[in-house]
């Protein structure tokens, strides 16, 4: 997991000590890639559509995603479960989060360093 795949929550305890708590954000795109070899051929077609156009996969209906992949709607659901999601809704939520995290990471401007 990369630095972009986590969020840091900084807290201060009663004694003034500061603590960083890292919360991992699930990287669903990596899960799709990592699971690819274990997927059934029809599920791989869904994975191909998702990996080729993530934004489309987020916005498309289950029926449209199935049609583009050339599979049935239940196959899309099986694909989502095969990669560790509870279903299509959970998958799309994680996929949308992945897009937002990626956009934030790319939009972050490098901070200048003082090299006096």
Short mmCIF file of C-alpha atoms in Angstrom, two decimals, residues 112-116:
data_model
loop_
_atom_site.label_atom_id
_atom_site.label_comp_id
_atom_site.label_asym_id
_atom_site.label_seq_id
_atom_site.Cartn_x
_atom_site.Cartn_y
_atom_site.Cartn_z
CA UNK A 112 8.82 23.82 -1.04
CA UNK A 113 11.74 22.96 1.19
CA UNK A 114 13.93 25.46 2.98
CA UNK A 115 17.53 24.75 2.14
CA UNK A 116 19.26 27.68 3.77
#
